[in-house]
Coordinates of C-alpha atoms in Angstrom, one line a residue:
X7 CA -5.1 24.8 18.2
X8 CA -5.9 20.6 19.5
X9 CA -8.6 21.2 17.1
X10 CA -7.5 22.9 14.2
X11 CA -4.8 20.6 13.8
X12 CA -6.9 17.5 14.4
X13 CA -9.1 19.2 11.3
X14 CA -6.1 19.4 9.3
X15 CA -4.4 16.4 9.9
X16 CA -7.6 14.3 9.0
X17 CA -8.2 16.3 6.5
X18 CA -4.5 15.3 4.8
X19 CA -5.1 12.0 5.3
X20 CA -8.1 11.9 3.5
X21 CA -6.6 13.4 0.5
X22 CA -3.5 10.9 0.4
X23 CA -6.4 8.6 0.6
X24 CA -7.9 9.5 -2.5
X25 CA -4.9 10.5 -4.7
X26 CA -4.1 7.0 -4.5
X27 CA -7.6 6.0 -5.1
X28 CA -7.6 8.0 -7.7
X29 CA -3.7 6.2 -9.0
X30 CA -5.4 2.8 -9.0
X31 CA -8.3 4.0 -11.6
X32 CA -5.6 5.4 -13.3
X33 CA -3.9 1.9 -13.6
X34 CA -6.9 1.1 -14.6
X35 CA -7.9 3.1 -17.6
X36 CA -4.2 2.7 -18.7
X37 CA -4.1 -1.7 -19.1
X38 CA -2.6 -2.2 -15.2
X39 CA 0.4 -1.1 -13.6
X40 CA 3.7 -3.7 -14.5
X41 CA 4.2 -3.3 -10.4
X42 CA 0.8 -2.6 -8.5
X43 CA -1.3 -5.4 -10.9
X44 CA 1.5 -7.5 -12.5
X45 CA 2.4 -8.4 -8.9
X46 CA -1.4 -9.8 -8.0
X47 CA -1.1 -11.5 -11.4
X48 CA 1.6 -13.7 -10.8
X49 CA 0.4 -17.1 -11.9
X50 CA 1.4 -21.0 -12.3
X51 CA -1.0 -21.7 -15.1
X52 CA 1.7 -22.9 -17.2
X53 CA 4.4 -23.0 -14.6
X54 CA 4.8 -23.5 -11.1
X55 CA 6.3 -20.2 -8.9
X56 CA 6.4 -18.4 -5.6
X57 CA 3.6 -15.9 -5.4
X58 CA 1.1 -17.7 -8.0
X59 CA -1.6 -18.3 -5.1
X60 CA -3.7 -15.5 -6.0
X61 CA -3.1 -14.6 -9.6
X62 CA -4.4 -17.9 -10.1
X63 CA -7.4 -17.2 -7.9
X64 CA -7.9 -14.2 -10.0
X65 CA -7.3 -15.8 -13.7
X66 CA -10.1 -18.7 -12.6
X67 CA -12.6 -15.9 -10.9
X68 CA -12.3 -14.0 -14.3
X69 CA -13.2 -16.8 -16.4
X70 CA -15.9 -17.8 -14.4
X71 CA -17.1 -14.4 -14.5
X72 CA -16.5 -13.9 -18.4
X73 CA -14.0 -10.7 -17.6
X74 CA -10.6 -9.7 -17.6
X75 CA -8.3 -10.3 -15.2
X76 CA -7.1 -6.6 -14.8
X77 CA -11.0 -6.1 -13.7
X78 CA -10.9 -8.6 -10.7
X79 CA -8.1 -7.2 -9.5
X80 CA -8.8 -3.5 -9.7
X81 CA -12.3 -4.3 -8.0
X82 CA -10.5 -6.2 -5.0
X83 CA -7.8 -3.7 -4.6
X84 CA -10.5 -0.7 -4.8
X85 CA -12.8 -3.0 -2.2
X86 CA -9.6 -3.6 0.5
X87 CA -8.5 0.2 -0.3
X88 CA -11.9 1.3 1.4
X89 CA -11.8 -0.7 3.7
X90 CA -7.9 -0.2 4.5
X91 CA -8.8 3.7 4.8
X92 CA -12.3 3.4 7.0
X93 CA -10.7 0.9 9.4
X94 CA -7.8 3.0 9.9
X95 CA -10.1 5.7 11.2
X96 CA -12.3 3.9 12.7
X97 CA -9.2 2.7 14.4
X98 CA -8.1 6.0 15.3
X99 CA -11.2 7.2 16.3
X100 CA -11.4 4.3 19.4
X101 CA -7.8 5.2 20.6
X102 CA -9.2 9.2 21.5
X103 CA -7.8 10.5 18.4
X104 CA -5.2 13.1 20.3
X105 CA -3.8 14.8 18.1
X106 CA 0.0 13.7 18.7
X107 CA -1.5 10.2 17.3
X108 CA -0.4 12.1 14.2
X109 CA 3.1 12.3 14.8
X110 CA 3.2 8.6 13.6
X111 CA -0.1 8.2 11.1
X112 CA 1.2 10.8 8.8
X113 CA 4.7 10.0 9.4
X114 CA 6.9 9.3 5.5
X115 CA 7.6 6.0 6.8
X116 CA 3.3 4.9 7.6
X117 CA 1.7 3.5 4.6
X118 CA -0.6 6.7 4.2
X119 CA 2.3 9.2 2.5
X120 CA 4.4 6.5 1.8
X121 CA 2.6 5.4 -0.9
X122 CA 0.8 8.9 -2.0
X123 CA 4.7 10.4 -2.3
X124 CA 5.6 7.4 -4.3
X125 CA 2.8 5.8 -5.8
X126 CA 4.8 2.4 -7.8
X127 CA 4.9 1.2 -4.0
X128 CA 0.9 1.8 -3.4
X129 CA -1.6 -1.3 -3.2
X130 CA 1.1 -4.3 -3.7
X131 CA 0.0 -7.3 -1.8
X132 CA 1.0 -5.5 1.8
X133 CA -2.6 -3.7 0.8
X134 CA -4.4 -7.9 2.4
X135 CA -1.6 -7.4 5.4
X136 CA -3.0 -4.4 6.6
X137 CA -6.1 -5.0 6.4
X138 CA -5.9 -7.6 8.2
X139 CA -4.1 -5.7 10.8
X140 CA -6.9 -3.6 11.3
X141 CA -9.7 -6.0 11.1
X142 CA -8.1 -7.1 14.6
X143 CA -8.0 -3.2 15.6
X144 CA -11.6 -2.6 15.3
X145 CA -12.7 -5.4 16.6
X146 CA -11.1 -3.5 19.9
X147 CA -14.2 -1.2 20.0
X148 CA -16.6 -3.7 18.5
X149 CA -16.9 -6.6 20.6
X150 CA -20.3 -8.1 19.7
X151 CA -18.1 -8.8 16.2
X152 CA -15.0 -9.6 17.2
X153 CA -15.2 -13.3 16.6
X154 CA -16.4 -12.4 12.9
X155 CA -13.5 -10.2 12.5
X156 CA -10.4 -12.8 13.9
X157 CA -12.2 -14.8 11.4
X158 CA -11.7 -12.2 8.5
X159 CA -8.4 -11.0 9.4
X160 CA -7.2 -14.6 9.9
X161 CA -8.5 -15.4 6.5
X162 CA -7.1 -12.2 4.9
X163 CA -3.3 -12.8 6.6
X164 CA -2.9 -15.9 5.4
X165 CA -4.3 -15.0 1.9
X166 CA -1.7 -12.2 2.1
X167 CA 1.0 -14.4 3.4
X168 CA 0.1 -17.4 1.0
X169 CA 0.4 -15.0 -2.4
X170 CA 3.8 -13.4 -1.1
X171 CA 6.1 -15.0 1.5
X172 CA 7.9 -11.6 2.1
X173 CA 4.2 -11.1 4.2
X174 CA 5.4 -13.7 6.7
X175 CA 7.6 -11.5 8.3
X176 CA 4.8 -9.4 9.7
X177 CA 4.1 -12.6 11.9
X178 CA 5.2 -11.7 15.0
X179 CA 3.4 -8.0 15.2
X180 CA 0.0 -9.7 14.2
X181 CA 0.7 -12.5 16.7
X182 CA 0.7 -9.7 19.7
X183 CA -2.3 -7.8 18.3
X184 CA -4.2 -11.0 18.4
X185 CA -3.2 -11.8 21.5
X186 CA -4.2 -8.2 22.8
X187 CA -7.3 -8.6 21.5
X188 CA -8.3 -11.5 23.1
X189 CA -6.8 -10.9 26.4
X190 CA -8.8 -7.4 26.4
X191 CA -12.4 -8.9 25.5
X192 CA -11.9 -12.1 27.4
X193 CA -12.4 -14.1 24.5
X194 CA -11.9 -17.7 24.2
X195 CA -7.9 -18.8 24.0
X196 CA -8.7 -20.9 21.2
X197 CA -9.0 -17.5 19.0
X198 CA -5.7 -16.9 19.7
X199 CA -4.1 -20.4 19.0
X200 CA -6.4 -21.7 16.4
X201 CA -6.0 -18.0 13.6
X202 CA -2.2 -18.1 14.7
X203 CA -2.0 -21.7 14.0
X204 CA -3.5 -21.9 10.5
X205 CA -1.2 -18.1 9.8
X206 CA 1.8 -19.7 11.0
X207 CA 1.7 -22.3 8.9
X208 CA 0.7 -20.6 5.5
X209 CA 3.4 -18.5 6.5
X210 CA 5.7 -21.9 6.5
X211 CA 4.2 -23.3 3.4
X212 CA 4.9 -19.9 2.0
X213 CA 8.3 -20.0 2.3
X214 CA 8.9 -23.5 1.5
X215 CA 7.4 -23.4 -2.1
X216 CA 9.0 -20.2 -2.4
X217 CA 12.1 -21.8 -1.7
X218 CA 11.3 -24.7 -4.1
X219 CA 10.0 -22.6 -7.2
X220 CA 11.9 -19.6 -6.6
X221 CA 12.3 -18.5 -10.2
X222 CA 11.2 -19.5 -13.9
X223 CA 13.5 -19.8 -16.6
X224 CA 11.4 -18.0 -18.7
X225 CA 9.2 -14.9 -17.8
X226 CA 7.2 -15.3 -20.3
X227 CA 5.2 -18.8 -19.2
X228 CA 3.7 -16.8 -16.8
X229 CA 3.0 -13.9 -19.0
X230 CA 1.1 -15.9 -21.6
X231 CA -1.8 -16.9 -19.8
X232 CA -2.5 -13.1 -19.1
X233 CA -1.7 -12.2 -22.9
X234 CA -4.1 -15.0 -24.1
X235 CA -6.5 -13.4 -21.6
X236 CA -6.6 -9.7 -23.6
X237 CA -3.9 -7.8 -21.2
X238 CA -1.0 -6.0 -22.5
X239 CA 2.8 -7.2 -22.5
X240 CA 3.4 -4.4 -20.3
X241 CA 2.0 -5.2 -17.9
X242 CA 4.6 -8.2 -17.4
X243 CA 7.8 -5.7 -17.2
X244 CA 7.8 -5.7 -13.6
X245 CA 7.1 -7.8 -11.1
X246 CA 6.3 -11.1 -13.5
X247 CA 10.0 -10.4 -14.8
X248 CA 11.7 -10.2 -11.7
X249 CA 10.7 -13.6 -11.3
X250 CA 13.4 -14.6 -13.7
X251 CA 15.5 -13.7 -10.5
X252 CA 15.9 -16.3 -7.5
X253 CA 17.1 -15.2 -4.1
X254 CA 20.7 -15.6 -4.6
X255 CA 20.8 -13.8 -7.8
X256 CA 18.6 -10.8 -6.2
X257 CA 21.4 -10.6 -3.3
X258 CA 23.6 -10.2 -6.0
X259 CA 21.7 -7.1 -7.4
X260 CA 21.7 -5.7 -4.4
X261 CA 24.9 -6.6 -3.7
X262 CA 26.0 -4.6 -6.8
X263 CA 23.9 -1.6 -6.0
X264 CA 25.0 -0.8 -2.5
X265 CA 27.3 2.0 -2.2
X266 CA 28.3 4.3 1.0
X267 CA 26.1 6.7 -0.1
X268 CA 22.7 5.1 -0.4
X269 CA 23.7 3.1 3.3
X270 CA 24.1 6.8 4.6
X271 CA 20.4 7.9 2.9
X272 CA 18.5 4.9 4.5
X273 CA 20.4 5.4 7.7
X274 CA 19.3 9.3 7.3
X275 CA 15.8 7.9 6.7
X276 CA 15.4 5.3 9.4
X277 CA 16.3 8.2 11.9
X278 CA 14.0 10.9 11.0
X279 CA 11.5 7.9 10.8
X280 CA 12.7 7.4 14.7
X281 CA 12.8 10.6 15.6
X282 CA 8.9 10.9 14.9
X283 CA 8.3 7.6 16.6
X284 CA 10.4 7.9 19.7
X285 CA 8.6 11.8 20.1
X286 CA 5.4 10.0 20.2
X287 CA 6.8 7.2 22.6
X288 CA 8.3 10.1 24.8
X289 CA 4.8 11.2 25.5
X290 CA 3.5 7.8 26.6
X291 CA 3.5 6.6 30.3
X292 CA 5.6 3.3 28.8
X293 CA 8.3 5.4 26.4
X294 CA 11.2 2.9 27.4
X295 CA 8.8 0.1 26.6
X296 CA 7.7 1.5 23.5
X297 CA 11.3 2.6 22.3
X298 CA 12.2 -1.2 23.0
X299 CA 9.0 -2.5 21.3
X300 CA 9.7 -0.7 17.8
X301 CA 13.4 -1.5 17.5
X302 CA 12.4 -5.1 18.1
X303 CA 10.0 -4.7 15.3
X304 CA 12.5 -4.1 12.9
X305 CA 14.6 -7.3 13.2
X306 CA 12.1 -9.7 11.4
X307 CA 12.7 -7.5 8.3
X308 CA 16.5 -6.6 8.2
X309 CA 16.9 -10.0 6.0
X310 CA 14.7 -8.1 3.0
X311 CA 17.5 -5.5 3.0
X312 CA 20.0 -8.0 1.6
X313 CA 17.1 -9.9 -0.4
X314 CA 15.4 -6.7 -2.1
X315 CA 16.3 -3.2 -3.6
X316 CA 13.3 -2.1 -2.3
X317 CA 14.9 -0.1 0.4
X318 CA 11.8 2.7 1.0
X319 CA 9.4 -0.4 0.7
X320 CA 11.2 -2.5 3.8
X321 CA 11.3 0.5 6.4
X322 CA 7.6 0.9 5.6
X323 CA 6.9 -2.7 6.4
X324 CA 9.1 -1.8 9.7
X325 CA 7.3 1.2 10.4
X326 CA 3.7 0.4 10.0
X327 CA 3.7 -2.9 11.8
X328 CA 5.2 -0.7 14.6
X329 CA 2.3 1.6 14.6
X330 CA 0.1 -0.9 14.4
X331 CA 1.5 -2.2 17.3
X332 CA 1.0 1.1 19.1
X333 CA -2.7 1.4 18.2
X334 CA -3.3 -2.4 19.3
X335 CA -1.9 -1.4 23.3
X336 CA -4.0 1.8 23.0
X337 CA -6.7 0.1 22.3
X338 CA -5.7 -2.3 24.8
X339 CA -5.6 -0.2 27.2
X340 CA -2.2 -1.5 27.9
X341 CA -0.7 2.4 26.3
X342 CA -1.8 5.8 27.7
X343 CA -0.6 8.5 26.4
X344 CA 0.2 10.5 28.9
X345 CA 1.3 14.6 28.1
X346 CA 0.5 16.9 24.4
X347 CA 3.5 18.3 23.5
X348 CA 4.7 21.6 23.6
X349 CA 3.9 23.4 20.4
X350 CA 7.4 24.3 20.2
X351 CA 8.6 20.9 18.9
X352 CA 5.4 19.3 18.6
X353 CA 4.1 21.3 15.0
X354 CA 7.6 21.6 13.3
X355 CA 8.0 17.9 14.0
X356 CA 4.7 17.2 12.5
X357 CA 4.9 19.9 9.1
X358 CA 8.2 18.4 8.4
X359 CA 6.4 15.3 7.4
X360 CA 5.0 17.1 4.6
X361 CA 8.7 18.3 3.2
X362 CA 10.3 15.1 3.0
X363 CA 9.0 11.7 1.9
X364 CA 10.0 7.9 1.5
X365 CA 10.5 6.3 -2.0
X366 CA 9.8 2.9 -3.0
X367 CA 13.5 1.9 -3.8
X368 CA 15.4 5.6 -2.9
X369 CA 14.5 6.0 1.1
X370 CA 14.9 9.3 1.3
X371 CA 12.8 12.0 -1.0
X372 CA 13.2 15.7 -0.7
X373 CA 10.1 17.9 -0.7
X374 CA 8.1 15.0 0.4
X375 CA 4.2 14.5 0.0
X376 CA 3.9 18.5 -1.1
X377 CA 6.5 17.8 -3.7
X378 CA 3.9 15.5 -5.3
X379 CA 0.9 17.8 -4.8
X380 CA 2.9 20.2 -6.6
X381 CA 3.6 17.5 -9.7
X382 CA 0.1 16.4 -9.6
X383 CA -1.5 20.0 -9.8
X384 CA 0.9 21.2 -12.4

């Protein structure tokens, strides 16, 4: 049964994996997504804005290269989704892989069936967060490279942090897996101060020039430089447009939108998010710890509730920095898990993540990940 459900569980994974592979192509072939591209093409050719860092990285690399800009970023996205996906299992594969490690990896709430349920929230800039996340979480298992690795998550964090300052917030989680890392291969303190240093304050400088560009007056100023490039209008619907928006008018949106209702749906969602988690901590020799550890996880991102409509998007942020956290004192050696569960509780719990699903601005989905199989195969 350990083994037939490891088989299957992997096996799912894999094909969330490459459905949303398979969504970015589609972006692709169809001129970019006006969410999962126009975000990474946010630029300040024309005029200065939060968020420009690396669309203008990406506008200068393409013109350099003689290509579009759509090309660079489908290649970086399709390069860090790889890697995303092999370093998650190589990740997994350190811990011991037991198989009620998948209580929590194929949870709604992880980034795995999060974005293959809902695919408008797949690949946005969390895509550098997390890789960075799990640069640090092989370099567990791989000590001989760890110092090239804190090097290479350090540089992609405060890429990710520098072209979106929502990505500061995961600060604190990558600050402890750092320091778990160093602490469990005896590495030199300066890799923990120097990489937190240089990500603290892109994280700073982040916010500031977020705070002093926060919107254009005009969407359009940063559209043209992508137009003049070959790119479609489209493409500048979404996230370039919402840039028209500063902070206090997007609390006002969200503001306006909040109703009894959709408070009781994310509350709905953040407990059968819970539920999932607080199973897996149950079977741990530290569950108090644990329990303690994830809701502290959550309070660097309650402001985005206010800030955002992207309600779905936020608990993910929540939720996968918490699991991340989880595989880091694994690896660690700092979490044991301790018991399997009964099957009783232990494969309902685990199917019913197939039935219901996170969306990107609605946190709560019926039918879940085999809801969207179904849409895809018909």
């Amino acid at each position: 049964m350990s083994r037939a459900l490891t088989v299957f569980c992997l096996g799912s994974l894999l094909l969330a994996a490459l459905y949303i592979l398979q969504q970015s192509i589609q972006n692709y072939q169809d001129g970019g997504d006006l969410w999962k591209q126009g975000d990474w093409l946010i630029n300040s050719e024309l005029v200065p804005v939060r968020r420009a860092f690396i669309g203008d990285l990406i506008l200068h690399l393409s013109d350099i290269l003689g290509t579009s800009p759509l090309f660079v970023t489908w290649i970086i996205q399709v390069i860090l989704l790889i890697a995303l996906f092999v370093f998650l299992l190589m990740s997994v594969r350190a811990t011991g892989a037991t198989p009620i490690i998948w209580i929590i990896l194929l949870s709604p709430a992880f980034f795995v069936f999060f974005w293959a349920a809902d695919p408008r929230a797949s690949i946005r800039k969390e895509l550098i967060i997390y890789v960075a996340f799990l640069c640090l979480l092989i370099a567990f298992s791989s000590p001989g490279r760890a110092r090239f690795l804190i090097v290479l998550s350090t540089f992609l964090f405060t890429m990710g942090v520098i072209g979106h300052e929502g990505m500061a917030l995961f600060f604190p989680s990558y600050a402890i897996c750092l320091w778990l890392l160093v602490r469990k291969t005896a590495l030199s303190p300066t890799l923990i101060y120097l990489p937190l240093a240089l990500a603290l304050v892109a994280a700073l400088g982040s916010i500031l020039y977020a705070q002093a560009h926060p919107s254009v007056a005009d969407f359009q100023q940063i559209c043209q430089p992508l137009l003049e490039r070959g790119l479609s209008d489209e493409i500048c619907q979404g996230s370039i447009k919402w840039l028209q928006f500063d902070t206090h008018s997007s609390s006002e949106i969200v503001g306006g939108t909040i109703t009894a209702g959709k408070i009781a749906v994310l509350s709905v969602a953040y407990v059968l998010s819970s539920v999932g988690f607080l199973f897996f901590a149950r079977h741990t020799d530290a569950p108090r710890k644990l329990t303690a550890l994830y809701l502290l996880s959550a309070i660097p991102f309650l402001p985005l509730f206010v800030l955002g409509i992207d309600w779905g998007r936020w608990l993910n942020f929540h939720f996968s920095s918490a699991v991340f956290l989880v595989l880091a004192l694994l690896l660690a050696g700092k979490l044991k898990i301790e018991r399997q569960p009964d099957n009783r509780y232990y494969i309902p719990l685990l199917l019913s993540h197939f039935i219901w699903s996170i969306g990107h601005i609605m946190p709560l989905m019926p039918f879940g990940i085999l809801g969207q199989a179904y849409r895809v195969l018909a």
